[in-house]
Tab-separated table of C-alpha atoms in Angstrom:
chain	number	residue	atom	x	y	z
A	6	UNK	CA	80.077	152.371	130.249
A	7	UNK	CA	77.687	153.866	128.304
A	8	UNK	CA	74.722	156.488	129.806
A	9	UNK	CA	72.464	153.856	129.469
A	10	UNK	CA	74.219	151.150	131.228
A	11	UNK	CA	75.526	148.645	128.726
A	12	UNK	CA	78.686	147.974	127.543
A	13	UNK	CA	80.094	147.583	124.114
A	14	UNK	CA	80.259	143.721	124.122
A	15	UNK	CA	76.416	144.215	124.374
A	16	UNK	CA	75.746	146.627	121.755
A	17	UNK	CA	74.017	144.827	118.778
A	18	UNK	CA	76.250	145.121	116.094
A	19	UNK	CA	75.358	147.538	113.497
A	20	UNK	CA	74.213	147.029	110.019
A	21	UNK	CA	77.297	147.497	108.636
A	22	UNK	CA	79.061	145.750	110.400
A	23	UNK	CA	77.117	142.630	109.393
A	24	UNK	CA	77.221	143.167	105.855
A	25	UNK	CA	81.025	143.550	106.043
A	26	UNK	CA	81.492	140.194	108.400
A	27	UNK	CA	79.102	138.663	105.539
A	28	UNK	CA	80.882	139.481	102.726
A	29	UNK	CA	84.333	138.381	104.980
A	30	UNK	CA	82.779	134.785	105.011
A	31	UNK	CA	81.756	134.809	101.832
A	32	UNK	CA	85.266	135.279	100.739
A	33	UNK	CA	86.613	133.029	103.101
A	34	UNK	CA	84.175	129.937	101.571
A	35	UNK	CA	84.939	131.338	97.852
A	36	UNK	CA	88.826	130.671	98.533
A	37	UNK	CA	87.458	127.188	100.305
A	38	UNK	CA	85.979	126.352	97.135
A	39	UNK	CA	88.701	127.024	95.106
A	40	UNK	CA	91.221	125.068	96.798
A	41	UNK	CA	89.041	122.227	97.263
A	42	UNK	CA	87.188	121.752	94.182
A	43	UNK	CA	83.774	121.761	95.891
A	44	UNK	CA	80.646	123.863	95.241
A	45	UNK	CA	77.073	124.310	97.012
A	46	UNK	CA	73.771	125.094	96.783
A	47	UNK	CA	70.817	125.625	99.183
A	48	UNK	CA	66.917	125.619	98.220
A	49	UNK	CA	64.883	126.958	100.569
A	50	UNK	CA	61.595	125.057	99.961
A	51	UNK	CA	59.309	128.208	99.991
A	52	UNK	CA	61.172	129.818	97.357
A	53	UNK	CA	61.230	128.688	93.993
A	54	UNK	CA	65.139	129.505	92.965
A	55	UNK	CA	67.458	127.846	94.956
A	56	UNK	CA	71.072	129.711	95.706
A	57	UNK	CA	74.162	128.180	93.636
A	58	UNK	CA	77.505	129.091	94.837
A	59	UNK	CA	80.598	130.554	92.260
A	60	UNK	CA	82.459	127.141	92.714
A	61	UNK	CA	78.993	125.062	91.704
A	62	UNK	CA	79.374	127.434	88.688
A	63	UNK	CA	82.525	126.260	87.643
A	64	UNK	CA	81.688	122.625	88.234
A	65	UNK	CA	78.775	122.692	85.323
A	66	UNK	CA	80.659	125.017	83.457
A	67	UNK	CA	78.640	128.129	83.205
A	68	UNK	CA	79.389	131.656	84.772
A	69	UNK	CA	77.032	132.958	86.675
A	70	UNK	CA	73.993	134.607	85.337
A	71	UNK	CA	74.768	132.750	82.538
A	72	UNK	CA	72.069	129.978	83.168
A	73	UNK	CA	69.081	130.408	85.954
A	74	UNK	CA	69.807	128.594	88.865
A	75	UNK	CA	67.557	125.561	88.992
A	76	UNK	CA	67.095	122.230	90.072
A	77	UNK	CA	65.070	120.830	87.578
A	78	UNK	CA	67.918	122.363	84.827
A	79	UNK	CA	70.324	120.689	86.876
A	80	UNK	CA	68.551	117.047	86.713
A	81	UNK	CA	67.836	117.543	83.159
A	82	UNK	CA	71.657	117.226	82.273
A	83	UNK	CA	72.371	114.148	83.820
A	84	UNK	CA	71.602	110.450	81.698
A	85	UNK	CA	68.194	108.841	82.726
A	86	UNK	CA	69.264	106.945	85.366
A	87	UNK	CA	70.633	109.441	87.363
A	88	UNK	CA	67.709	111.783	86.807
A	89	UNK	CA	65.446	108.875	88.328
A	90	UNK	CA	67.783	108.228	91.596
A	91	UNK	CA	68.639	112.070	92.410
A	92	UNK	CA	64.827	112.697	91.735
A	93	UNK	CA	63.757	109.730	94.643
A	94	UNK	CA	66.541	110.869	96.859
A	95	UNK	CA	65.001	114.758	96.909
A	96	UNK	CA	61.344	113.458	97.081
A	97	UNK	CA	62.133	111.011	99.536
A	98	UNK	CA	63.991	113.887	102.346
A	99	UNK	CA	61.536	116.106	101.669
A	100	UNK	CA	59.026	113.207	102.876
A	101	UNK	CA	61.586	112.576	106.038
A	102	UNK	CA	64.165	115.149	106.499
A	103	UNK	CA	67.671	113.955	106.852
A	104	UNK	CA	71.067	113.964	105.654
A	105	UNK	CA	71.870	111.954	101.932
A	106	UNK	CA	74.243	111.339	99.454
A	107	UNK	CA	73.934	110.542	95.871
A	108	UNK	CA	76.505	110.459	93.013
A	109	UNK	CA	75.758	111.107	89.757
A	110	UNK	CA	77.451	111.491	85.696
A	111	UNK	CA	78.060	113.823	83.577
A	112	UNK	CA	78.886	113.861	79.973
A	113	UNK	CA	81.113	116.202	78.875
A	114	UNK	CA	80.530	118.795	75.642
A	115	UNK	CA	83.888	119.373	75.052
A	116	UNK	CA	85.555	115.482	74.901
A	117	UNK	CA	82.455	113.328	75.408
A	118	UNK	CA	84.399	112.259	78.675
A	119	UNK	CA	81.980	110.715	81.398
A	120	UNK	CA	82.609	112.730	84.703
A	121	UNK	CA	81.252	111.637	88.352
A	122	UNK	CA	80.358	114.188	91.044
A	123	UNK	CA	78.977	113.174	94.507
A	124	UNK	CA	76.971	115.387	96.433
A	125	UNK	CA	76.191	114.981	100.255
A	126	UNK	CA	73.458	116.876	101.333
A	127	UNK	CA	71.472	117.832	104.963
A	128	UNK	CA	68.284	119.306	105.858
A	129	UNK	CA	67.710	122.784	107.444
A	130	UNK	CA	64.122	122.528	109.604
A	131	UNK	CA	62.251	125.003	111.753
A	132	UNK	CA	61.852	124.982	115.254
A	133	UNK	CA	59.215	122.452	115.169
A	134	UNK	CA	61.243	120.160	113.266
A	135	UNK	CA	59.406	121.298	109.757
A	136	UNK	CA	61.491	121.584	106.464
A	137	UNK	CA	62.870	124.580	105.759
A	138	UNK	CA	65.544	123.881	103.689
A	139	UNK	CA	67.619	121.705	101.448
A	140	UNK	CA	71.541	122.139	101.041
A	141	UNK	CA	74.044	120.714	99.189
A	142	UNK	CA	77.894	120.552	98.954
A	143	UNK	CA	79.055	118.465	95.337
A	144	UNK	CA	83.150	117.742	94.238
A	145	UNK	CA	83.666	116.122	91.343
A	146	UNK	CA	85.096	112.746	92.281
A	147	UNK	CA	85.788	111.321	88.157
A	148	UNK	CA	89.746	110.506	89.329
A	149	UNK	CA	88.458	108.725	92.409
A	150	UNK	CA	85.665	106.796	90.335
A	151	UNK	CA	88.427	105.757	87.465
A	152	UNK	CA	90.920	104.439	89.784
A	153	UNK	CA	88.280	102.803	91.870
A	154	UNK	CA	87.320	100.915	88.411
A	155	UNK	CA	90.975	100.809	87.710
A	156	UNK	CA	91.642	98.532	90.564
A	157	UNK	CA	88.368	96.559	90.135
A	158	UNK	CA	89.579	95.467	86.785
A	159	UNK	CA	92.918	94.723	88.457
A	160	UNK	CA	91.509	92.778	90.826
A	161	UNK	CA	89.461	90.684	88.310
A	162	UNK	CA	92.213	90.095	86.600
A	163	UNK	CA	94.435	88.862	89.153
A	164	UNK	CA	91.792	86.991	90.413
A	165	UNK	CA	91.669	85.038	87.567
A	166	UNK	CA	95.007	84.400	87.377
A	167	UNK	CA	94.893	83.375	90.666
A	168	UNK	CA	91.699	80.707	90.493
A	169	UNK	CA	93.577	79.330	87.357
A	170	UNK	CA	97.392	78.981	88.328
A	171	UNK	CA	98.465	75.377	89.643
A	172	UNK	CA	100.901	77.686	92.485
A	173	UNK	CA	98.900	78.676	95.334
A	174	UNK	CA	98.684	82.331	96.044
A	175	UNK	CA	98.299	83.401	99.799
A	176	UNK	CA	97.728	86.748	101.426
A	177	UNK	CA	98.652	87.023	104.823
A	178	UNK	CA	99.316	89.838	107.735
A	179	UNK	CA	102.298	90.110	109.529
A	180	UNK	CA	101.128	87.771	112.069
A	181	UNK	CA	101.087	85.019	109.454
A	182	UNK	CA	97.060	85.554	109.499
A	183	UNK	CA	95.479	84.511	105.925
A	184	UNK	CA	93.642	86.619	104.581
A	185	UNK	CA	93.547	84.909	101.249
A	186	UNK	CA	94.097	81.437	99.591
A	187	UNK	CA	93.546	80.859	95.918
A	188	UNK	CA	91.623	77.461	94.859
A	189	UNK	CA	95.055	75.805	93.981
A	190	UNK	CA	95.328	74.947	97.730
A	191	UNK	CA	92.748	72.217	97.165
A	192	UNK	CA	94.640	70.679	94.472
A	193	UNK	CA	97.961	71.188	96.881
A	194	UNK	CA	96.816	70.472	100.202
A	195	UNK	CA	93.698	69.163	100.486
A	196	UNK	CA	91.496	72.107	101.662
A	197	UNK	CA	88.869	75.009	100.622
A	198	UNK	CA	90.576	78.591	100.994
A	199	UNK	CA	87.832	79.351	103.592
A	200	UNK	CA	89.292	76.476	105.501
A	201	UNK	CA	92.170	78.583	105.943
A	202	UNK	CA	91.789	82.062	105.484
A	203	UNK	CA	91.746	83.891	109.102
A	204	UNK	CA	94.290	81.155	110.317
A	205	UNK	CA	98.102	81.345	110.939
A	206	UNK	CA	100.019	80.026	108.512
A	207	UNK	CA	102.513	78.142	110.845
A	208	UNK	CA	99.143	76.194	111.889
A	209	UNK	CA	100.340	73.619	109.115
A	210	UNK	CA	104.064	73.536	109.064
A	211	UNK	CA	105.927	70.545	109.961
A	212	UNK	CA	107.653	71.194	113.619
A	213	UNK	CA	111.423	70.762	111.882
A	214	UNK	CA	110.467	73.507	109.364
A	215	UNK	CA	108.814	75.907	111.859
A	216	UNK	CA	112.054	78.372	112.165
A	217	UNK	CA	112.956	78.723	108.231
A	218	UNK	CA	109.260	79.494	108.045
A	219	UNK	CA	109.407	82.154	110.640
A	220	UNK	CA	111.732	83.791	108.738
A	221	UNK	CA	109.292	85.339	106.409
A	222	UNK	CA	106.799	87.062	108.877
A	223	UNK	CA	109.718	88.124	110.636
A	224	UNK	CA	109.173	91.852	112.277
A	225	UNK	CA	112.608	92.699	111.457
A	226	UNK	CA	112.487	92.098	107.514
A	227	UNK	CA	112.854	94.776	105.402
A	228	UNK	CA	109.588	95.758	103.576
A	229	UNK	CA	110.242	95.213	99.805
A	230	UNK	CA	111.862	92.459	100.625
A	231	UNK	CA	111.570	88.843	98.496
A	232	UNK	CA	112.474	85.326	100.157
A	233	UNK	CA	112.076	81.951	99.447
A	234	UNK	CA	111.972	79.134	101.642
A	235	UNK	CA	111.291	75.432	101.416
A	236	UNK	CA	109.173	73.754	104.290
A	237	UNK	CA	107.008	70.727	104.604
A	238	UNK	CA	103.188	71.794	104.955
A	239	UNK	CA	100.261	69.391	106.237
A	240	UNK	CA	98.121	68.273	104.220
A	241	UNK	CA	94.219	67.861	105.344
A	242	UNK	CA	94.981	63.765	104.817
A	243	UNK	CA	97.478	63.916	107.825
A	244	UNK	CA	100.782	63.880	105.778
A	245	UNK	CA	103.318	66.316	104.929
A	246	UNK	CA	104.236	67.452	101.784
A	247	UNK	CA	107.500	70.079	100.326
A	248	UNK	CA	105.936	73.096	99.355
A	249	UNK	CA	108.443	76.165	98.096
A	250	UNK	CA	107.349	79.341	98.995
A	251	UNK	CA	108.284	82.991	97.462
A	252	UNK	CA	107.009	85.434	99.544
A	253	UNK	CA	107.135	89.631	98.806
A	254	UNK	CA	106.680	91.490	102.184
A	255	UNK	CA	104.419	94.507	100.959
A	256	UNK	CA	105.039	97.697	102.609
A	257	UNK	CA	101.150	100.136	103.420
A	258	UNK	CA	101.365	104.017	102.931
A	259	UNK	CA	103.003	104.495	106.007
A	260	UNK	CA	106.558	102.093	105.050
A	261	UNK	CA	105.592	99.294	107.196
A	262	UNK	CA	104.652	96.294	106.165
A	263	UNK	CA	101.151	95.697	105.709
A	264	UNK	CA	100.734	92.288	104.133
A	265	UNK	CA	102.924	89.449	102.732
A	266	UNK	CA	101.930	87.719	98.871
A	267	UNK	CA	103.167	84.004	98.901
A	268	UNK	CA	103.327	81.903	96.015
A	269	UNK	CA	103.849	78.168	96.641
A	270	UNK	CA	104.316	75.145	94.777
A	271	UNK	CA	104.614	71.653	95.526
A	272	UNK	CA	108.142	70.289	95.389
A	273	UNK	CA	107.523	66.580	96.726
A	274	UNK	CA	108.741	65.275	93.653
A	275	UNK	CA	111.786	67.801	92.833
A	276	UNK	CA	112.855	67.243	96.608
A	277	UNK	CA	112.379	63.743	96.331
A	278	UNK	CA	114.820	63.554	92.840
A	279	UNK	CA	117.185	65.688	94.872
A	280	UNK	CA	117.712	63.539	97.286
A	281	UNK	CA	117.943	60.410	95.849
A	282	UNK	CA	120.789	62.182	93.246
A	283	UNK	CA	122.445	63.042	96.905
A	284	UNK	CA	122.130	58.787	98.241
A	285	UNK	CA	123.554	58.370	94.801
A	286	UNK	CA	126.599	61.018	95.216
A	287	UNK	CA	127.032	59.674	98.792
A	288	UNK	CA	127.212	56.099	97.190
A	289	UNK	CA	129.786	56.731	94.093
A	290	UNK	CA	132.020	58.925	96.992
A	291	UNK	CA	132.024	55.400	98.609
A	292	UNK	CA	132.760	53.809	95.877
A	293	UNK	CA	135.388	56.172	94.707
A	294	UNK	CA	137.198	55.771	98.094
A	295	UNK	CA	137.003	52.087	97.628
A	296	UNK	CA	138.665	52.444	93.902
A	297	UNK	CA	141.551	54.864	95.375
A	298	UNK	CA	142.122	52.824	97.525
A	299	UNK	CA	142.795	49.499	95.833
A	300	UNK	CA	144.949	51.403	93.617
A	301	UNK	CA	147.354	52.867	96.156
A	302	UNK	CA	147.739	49.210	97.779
A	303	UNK	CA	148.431	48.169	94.169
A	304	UNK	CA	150.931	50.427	93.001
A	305	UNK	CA	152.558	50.037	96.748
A	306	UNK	CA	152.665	46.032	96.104
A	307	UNK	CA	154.231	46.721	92.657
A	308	UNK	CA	156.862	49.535	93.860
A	309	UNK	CA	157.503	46.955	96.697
A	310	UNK	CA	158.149	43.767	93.848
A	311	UNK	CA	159.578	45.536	91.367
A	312	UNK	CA	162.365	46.831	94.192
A	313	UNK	CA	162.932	43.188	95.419
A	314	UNK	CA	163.676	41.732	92.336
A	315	UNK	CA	166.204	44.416	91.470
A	316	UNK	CA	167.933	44.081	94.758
A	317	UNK	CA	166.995	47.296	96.409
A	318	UNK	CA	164.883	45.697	99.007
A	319	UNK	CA	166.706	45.959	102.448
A	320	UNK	CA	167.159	42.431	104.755
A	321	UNK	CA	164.516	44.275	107.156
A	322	UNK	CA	162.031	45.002	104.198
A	323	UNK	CA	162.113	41.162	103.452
A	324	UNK	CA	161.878	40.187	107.036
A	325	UNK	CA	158.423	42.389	106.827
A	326	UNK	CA	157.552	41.675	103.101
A	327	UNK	CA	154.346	40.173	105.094
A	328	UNK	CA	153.904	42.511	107.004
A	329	UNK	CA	154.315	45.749	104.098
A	330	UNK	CA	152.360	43.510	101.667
A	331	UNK	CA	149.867	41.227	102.227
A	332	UNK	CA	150.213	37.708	100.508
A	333	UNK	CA	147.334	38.501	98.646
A	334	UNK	CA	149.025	41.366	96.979
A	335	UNK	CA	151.838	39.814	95.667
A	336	UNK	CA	149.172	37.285	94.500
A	337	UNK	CA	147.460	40.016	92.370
A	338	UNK	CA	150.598	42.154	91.693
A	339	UNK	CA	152.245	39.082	89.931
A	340	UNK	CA	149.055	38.170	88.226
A	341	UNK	CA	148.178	41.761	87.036
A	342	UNK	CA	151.114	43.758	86.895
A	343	UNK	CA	154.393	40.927	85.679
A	344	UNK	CA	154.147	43.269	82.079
A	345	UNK	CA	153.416	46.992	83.889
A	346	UNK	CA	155.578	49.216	82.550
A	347	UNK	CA	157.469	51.457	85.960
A	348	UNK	CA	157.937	54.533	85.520
């Protein structure tokens, strides 16, 4: 207690003391800045040099002193376009305070590379809700942008394979729910992809096909894993059709599977082909059967004559010769085999 009364927690702190806390945070957002590639700046709107931070610096390549802080230097560098929109964006908050974002290029001296930053900005304002100042934090976002543009050309490109290929190409969740259908599902079933996308697949199976189907949205299959089933799908004239599907289970960022690409293709015909070749296999085993055997009654009747006329026949045998061999056989055997060599 001090003689006046107060206690320490209410002493202002000293001068000192502030300057060192300042120059504490200061450090602390320096080593920010660093580590996270960002840099600020802050323009206080009755001043006419607005503060640029040792990691906004380093992002336009100067050291500082080197160039004068300033927002009109800063606009100058960037193409045209970009001059124009960051020019509206600043005019337009200083009109109606509030928070923005703009992203903007950069051409590089050293390689001629194009780089991106983005810079999301808010509004400091008085107590009656005046401006009082603009800040600004920017990161250079040129790996982001690439692989953004990356994936858009992907995308393009595998869209146009898609729209072009005579398989269908589906995207679904693990619930079966498309989320995608490629044009060639006109051509194979009958409808528009919006007819189906946002609808479970199994909507369309044939009831006898429903479990092989199943197989492939699955919970317990493996992401990375590749199957291939064949079912019969509806098509929008009422009847079913074989359709063979290939379908990767995709796993997301976390190892789970977070969507399933199908590729189908109609098999009516192949599955037709296939099984009339198995009527046909059926119907020369029959045949076969038949030919085997007419030949073992043959060669029985002609083991049976040719050990009767040799006098190896027992008196029973020729009691039954009826019986052992039909009339009919001896018929044929005497017919077909009187010159067959016995081995």
């Amino acid at each position: 207690m001090t003689s006046g009364g107060e206690t320490p927690d209410t002493i202002a702190a000293s001068p000192v003391d502030a300057d060192a806390r300042l120059r504490e945070l200061e450090s602390i957002f320096a080593h920010v800045e660093r580590t996270s590639g960002i840099g600020y700046w802050r323009h206080v709107v009755s001043q006419a040099t607005p503060f640029w931070s040792p990691g906004m610096y380093a992002m336009i390549g100067k050291a500082p002193g080197e160039v004068t802080p300033s927002g009109d230097w800063l606009i100058a560098q960037l193409p045209f376009e970009d001059r124009v929109k960051v020019g509206n964006t600043i005019a337009d908050v200083m009109q109606n305070p509030r928070p923005f974002h703009y992203r903007v290029r950069g051409i590089s001296p050293e390689d001629g590379r194009t780089h991106y930053f983005d810079t999301w900005g808010d509004v400091e304002t008085d107590e009656r809700g005046r401006l009082k100042a603009i800040l600004g934090v920017c990161k250079e976002v040129t790996e982001v942008v690439e692989a953004e543009e990356a994936l858009k050309r992907s995308e393009a490109k595998y869209r146009l394979l898609a729209e072009q290929a005579s398989d269908m190409l589906a995207r679904h969740l693990p619930d079966a729910t498309a989320t995608y259908m490629s044009p060639a599902v006109t051509r194979m079933l009958g409808y528009r992809p919006e007819e189906l996308t946002g609808r479970i697949n199994h909507d369309f199976v044939h009831k006898d096909d429903l479990a092989a189907v199943a197989t492939i949205f699955n919970p317990d299959v493996a992401p990375g894993s590749i199957m291939t089933v064949r079912a019969r799908f509806r098509h929008k004239d009422g009847h079913y059709i074989w359709v063979e599907t290939t379908a990767h289970a995709l796993p997301g960022p976390d190892g789970r599977i977070a969507e399933i690409v199908t590729v189908s293709r109609d098999i009516e015909e192949r599955q037709r082909a296939e099984q009339e070749l198995q009527r046909a296999r059926g119907a020369d085993d029959v045949e076969e059967r038949v030919r085997f055997e007419q030949t073992r009654r043959i060669r029985a009747a002609q083991k049976h004559v040719h050990e009767r006329e040799h006098g190896r026949v027992r008196g029973d045998d020729v009691e039954h010769e009826d019986e052992a061999t039909p009339r009919g056989d001896h018929v044929a055997v005497r017919k077909a085999g009187q010159n067959a060599e016995w081995p």
